CSV table of C-alpha atoms in Angstrom, one decimal:
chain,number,residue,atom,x,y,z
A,17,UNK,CA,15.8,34.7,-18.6
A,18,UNK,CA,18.3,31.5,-18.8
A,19,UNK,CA,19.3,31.1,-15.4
A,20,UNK,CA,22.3,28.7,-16.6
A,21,UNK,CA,24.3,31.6,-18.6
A,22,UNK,CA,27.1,32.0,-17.0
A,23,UNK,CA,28.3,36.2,-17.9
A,24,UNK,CA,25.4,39.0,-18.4
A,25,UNK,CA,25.3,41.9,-19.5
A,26,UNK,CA,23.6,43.5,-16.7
A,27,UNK,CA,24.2,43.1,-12.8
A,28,UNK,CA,20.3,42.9,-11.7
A,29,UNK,CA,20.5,39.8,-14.5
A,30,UNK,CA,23.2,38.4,-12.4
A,31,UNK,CA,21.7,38.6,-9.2
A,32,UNK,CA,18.4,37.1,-10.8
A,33,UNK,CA,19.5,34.1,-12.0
A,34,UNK,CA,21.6,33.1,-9.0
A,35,UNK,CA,18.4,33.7,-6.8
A,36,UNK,CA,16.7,31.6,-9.2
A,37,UNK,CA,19.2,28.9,-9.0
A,38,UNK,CA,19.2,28.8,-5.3
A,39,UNK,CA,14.9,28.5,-5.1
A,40,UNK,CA,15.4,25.6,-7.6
A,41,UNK,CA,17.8,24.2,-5.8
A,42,UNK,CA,20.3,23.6,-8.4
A,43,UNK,CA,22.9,26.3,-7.3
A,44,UNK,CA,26.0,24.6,-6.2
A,45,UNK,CA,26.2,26.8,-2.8
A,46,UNK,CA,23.8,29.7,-1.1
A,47,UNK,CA,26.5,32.3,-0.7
A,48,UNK,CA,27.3,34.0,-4.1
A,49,UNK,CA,29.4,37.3,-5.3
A,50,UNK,CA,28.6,39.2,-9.0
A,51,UNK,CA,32.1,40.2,-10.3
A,52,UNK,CA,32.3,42.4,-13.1
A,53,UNK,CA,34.5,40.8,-16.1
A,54,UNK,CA,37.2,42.1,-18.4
A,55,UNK,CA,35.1,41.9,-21.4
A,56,UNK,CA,32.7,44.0,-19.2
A,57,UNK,CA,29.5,41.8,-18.1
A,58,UNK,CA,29.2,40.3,-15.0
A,59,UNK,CA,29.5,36.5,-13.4
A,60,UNK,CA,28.3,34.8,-10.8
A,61,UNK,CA,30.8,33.6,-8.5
A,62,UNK,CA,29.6,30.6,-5.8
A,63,UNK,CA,31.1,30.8,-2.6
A,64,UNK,CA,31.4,27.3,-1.6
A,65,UNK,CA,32.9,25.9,1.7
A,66,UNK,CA,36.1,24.5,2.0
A,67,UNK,CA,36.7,21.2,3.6
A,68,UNK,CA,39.0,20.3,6.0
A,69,UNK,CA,42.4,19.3,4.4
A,70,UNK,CA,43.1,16.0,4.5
A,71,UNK,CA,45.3,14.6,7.8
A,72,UNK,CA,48.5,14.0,5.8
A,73,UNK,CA,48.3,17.3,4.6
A,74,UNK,CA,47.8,18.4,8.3
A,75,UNK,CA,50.5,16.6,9.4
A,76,UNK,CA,52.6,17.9,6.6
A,77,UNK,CA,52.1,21.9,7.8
A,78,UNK,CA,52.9,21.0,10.8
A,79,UNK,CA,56.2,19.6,10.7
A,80,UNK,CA,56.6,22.3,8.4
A,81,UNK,CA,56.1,24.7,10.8
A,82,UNK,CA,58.0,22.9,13.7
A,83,UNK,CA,61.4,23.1,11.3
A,84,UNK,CA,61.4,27.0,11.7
A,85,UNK,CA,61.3,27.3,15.6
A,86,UNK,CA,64.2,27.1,17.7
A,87,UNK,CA,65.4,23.4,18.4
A,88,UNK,CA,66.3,24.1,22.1
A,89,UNK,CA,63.3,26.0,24.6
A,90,UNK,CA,63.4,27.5,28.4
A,91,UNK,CA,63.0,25.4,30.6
A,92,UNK,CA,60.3,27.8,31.7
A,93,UNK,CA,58.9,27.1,28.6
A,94,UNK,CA,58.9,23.0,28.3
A,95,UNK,CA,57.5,23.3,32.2
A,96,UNK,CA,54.7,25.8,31.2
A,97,UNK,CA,53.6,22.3,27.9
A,98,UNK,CA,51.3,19.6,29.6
A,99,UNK,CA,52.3,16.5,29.2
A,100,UNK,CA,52.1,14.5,25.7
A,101,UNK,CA,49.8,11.9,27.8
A,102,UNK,CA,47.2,14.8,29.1
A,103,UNK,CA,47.4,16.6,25.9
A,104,UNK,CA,43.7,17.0,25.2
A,105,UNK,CA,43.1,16.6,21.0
A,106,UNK,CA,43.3,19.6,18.4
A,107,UNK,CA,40.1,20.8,16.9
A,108,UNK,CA,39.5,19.8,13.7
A,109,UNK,CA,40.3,22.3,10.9
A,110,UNK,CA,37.7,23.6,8.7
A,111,UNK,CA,34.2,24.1,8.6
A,112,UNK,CA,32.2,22.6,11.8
A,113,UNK,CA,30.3,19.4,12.2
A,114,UNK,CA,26.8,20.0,11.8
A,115,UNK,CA,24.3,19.0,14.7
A,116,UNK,CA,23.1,16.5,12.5
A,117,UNK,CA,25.0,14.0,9.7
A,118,UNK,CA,23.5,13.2,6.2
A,119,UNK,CA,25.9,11.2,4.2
A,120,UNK,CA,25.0,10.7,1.0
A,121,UNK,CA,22.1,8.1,0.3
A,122,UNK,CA,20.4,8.9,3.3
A,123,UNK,CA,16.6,8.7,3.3
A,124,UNK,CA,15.1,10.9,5.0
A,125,UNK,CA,11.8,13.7,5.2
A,126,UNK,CA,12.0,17.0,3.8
A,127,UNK,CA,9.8,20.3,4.6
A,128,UNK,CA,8.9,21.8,1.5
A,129,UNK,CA,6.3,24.8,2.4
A,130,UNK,CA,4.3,23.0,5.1
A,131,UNK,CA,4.2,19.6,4.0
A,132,UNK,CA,6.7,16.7,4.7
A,133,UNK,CA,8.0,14.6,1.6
A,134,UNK,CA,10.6,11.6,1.3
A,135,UNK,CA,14.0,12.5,-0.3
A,136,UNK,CA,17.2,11.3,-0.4
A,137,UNK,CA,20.3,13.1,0.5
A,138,UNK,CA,22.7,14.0,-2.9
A,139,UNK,CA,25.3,16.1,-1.0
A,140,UNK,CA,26.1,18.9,1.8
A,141,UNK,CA,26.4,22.0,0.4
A,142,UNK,CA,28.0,24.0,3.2
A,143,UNK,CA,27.3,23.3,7.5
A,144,UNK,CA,23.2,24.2,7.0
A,145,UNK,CA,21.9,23.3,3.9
A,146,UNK,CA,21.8,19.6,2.0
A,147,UNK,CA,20.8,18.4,-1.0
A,148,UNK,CA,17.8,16.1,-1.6
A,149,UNK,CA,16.5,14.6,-5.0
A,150,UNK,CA,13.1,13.5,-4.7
A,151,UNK,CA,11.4,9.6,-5.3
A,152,UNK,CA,9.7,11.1,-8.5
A,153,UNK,CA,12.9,13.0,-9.8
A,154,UNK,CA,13.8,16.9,-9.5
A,155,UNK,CA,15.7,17.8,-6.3
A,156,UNK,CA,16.2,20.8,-3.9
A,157,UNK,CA,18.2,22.8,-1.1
A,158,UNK,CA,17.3,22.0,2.2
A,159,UNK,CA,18.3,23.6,6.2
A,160,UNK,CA,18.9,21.6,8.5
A,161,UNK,CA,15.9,22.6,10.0
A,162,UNK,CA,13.6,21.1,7.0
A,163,UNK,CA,15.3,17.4,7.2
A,164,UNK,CA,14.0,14.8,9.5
A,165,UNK,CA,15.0,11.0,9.9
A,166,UNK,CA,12.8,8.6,7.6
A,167,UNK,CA,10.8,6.5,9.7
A,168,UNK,CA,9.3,4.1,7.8
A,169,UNK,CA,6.2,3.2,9.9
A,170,UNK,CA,4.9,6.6,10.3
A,171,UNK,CA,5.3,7.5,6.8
A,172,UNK,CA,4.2,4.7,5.1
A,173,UNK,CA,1.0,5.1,3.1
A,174,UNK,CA,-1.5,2.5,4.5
A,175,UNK,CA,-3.1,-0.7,2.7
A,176,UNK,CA,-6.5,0.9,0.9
A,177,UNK,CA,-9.3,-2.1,2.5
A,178,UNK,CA,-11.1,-3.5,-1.0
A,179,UNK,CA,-14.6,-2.1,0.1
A,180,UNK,CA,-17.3,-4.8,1.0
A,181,UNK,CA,-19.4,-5.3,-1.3
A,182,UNK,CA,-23.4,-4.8,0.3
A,183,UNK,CA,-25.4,-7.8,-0.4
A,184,UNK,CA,-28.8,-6.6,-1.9
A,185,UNK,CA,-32.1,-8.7,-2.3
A,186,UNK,CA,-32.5,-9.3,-5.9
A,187,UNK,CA,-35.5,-6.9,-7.0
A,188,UNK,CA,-38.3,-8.1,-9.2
A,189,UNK,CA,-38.9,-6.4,-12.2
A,190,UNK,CA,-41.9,-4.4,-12.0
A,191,UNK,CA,-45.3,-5.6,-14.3
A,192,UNK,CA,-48.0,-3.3,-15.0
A,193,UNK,CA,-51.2,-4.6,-13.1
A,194,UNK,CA,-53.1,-4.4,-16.3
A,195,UNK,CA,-50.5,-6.5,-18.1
A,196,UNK,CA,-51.5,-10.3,-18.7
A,197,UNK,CA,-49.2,-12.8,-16.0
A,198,UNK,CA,-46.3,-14.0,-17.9
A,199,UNK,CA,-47.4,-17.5,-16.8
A,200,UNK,CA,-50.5,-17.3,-18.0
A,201,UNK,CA,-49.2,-16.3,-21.2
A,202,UNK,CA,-46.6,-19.0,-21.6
A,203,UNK,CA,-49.4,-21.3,-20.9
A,204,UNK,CA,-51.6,-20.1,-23.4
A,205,UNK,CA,-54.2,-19.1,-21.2
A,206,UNK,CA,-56.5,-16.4,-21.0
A,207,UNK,CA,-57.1,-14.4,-17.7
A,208,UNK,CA,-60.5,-14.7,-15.7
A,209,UNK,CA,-61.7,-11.5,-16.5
A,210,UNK,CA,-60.6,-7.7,-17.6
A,211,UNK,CA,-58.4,-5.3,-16.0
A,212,UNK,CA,-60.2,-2.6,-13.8
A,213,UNK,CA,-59.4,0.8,-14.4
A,214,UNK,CA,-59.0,3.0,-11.0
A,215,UNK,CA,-58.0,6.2,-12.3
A,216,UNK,CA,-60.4,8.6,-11.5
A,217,UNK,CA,-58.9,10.7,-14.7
A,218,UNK,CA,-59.2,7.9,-17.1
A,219,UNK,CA,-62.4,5.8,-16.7
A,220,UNK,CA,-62.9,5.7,-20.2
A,221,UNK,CA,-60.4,3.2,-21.0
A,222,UNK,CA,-61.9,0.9,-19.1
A,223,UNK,CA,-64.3,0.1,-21.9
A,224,UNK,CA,-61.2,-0.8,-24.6
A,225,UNK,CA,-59.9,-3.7,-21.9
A,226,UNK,CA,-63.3,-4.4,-22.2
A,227,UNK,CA,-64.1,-4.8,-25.5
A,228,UNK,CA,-61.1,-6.8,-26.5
A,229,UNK,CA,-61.7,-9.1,-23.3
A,230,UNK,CA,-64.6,-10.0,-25.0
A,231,UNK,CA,-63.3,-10.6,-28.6
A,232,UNK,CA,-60.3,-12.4,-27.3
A,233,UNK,CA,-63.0,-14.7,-25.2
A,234,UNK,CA,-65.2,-15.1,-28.2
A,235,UNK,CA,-62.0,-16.2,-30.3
A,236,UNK,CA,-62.6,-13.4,-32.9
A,237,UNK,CA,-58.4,-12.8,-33.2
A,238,UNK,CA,-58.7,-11.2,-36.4
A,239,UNK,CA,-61.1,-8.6,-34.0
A,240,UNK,CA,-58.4,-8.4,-31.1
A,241,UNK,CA,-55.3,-7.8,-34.0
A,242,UNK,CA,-57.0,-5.4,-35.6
A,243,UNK,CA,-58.2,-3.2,-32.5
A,244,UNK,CA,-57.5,0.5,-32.7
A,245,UNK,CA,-55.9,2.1,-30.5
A,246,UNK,CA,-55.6,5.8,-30.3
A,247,UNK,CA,-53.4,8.2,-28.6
A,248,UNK,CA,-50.3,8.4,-26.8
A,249,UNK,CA,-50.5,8.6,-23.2
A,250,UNK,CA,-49.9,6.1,-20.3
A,251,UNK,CA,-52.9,4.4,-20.6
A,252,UNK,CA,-53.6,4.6,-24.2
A,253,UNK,CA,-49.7,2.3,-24.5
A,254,UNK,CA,-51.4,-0.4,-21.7
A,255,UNK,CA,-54.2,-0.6,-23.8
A,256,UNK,CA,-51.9,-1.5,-27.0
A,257,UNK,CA,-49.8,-3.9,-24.4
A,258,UNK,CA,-52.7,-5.5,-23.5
A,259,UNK,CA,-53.6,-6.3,-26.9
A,260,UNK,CA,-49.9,-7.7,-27.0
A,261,UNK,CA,-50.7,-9.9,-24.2
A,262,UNK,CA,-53.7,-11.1,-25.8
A,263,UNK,CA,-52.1,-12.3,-28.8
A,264,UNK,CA,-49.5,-13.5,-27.3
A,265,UNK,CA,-51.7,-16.0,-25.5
A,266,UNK,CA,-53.4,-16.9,-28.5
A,267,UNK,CA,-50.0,-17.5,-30.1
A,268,UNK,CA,-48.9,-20.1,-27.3
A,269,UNK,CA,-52.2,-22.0,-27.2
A,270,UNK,CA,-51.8,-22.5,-31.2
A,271,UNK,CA,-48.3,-23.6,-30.2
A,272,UNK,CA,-49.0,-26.0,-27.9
A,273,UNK,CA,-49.5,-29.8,-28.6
C-alpha cells in the first residue's frame, strides 16, 4: 500500500497509511482526522499544533480589544486593578512549554525499543513528541520520555587495545630419528652405523636400513640407487628417505674439494 497517497478510496486505507506514517516517523504530527472528499474518497488530515502568535500580533489584539470598552470605569472598578508595578505577567498564548527544550540541532540519546541511540533533533512536532534523524540517515518520532541529553563520555565507544602479541619460542622442525643429520649430510659424511628399528609391529624393516648401510659403506652407489623399496606405509617411505639421505651424502662428498 503507498503510504504517501494522499486521497483513497477506502477509509481503513486511510487510517493505514497515516498509522504507517506515524511508526516511520515521517508523519508531520500524531493527531490525524480521515475526511471524506467531494470526489468521494477519503484524506488524511494532520492535526498539527499551533504556535503562539507572534508578540506584535499579541499586542495588536489587544489594543484591538481595548478600543471597544468604555473609555471611563467605576471607581469601584479601577480600585478592584492592582497596580501596573505589581501586575504579575500574562501567560503565554498557545501551546505549553515542554518540561524539556530541544531546539533544533540538538544532540542528544534516543530510546528506540530498549536500546539507546545518538540522534539529532530535526523539529518539535507538537508539546510531547520531537523529531530525530539518525548519524547513519533515516529519522523518527520520539516522547519526551525516549530523549535524553548526549553525554559524550558515557556514550562514547571506547579505544579497541591492539592485542599483544604472545612471544613464542621458535619450534624446531621435527626430523625423523631414522633420517640422516642434515649436518652430516652437508658434510658429506656417512653416519656411524644404521637406524634401529623399535616397532614391535615392524621389525622387518630393520634389515632394509641394513642392507643399504652396508652398500653405502662399501661404496657400491649404483647398489644403494637402485634399492627397492616396496610398499606404502610409514616405514616403507623412511626406508625410501633414507636411501635419499644416503645419496645425498654421497652427492656432497663428490662435491667437495
Amino acid at each position: 500500500m503507498d503510504t504517501t497517497a494522499s486521497s483513497f478510496t477506502l477509509r481503513k486505507n486511510a487510517k493505514r497509511a497515516a498509522e504507517a506514517m506515524i511508526r516511520k516517523g515521517t508523519a508531520p504530527a500524531v493527531d490525524y482526522g480521515i475526511t471524506l472528499s467531494d470526489d468521494g474518497r477519503f484524506e488524511i488530515v494532520w492535526k498539527i499544533a499551533k504556535t503562539a502568535p507572534a508578540t506584535d500580533e499579541v499586542e495588536i489584539k489587544i489594543a484591538e480589544a481595548s478600543a471597544d470598552q468604555p473609555v471611563a470605569a467605576s471607581a469601584t472598578e479601577a480600585a478592584s486593578q492592582p497596580a501596573s508595578g505589581a501586575t504579575e505577567p500574562a501567560a503565554p498564548l498557545g501551546e505549553p512549554a515542554p518540561r524539556n527544550e530541544w531546539p533544533h540541532g540538538t544532540r542528544v540519546m534516543v530510546r528506540k525499543r530498549k536500546s539507546w541511540r545518538e540522534a539529532t533533533i530535526v523539529s518539535r512536532l507538537d508539546p510531547d513528541h520531537w523529531r530525530a534523524e539518525y548519524p547513519g540517515g533515516g529519522s523518527g518520532m520520539f516522547q519526551e520520555a525516549d530523549i535524553r541529553a548526549y553525554e559524550a563520555e558515557r556514550y562514547a565507544t571506547p579505544t579497541k587495545q591492539p592485542r599483544r602479541a604472545i612471544a613464542t619460542a621458535p619450534q624446531k622442525s621435527s626430523r625423523s630419528r631414522y633420517a640422516i643429520d642434515p649436518e652430516a649430510i652437508t658434510a658429506g659424511r656417512l653416519p656411524q652405523r644404521a637406524p634401529v628399528v623399535t616397532s614391535a609391529a615392524n621389525p622387518h624393516y630393520q634389515k632394509h636400513f641394513d642392507r643399504l648401510f652396508d652398500l653405502a659403506k662399501a661404496g657400491d652407489w649404483d647398489g644403494v640407487r637402485n634399492y627397492e623399496v616396496k610398499g606404502s606405509n610409514s616405514y616403507s617411505k623412511m626406508v625410501a628417505r633414507y636411501r635419499q639421505d644416503l645419496l645425498a651424502v654421497h652427492a656432497a662428498s663428490e662435491a667437495a674439494p
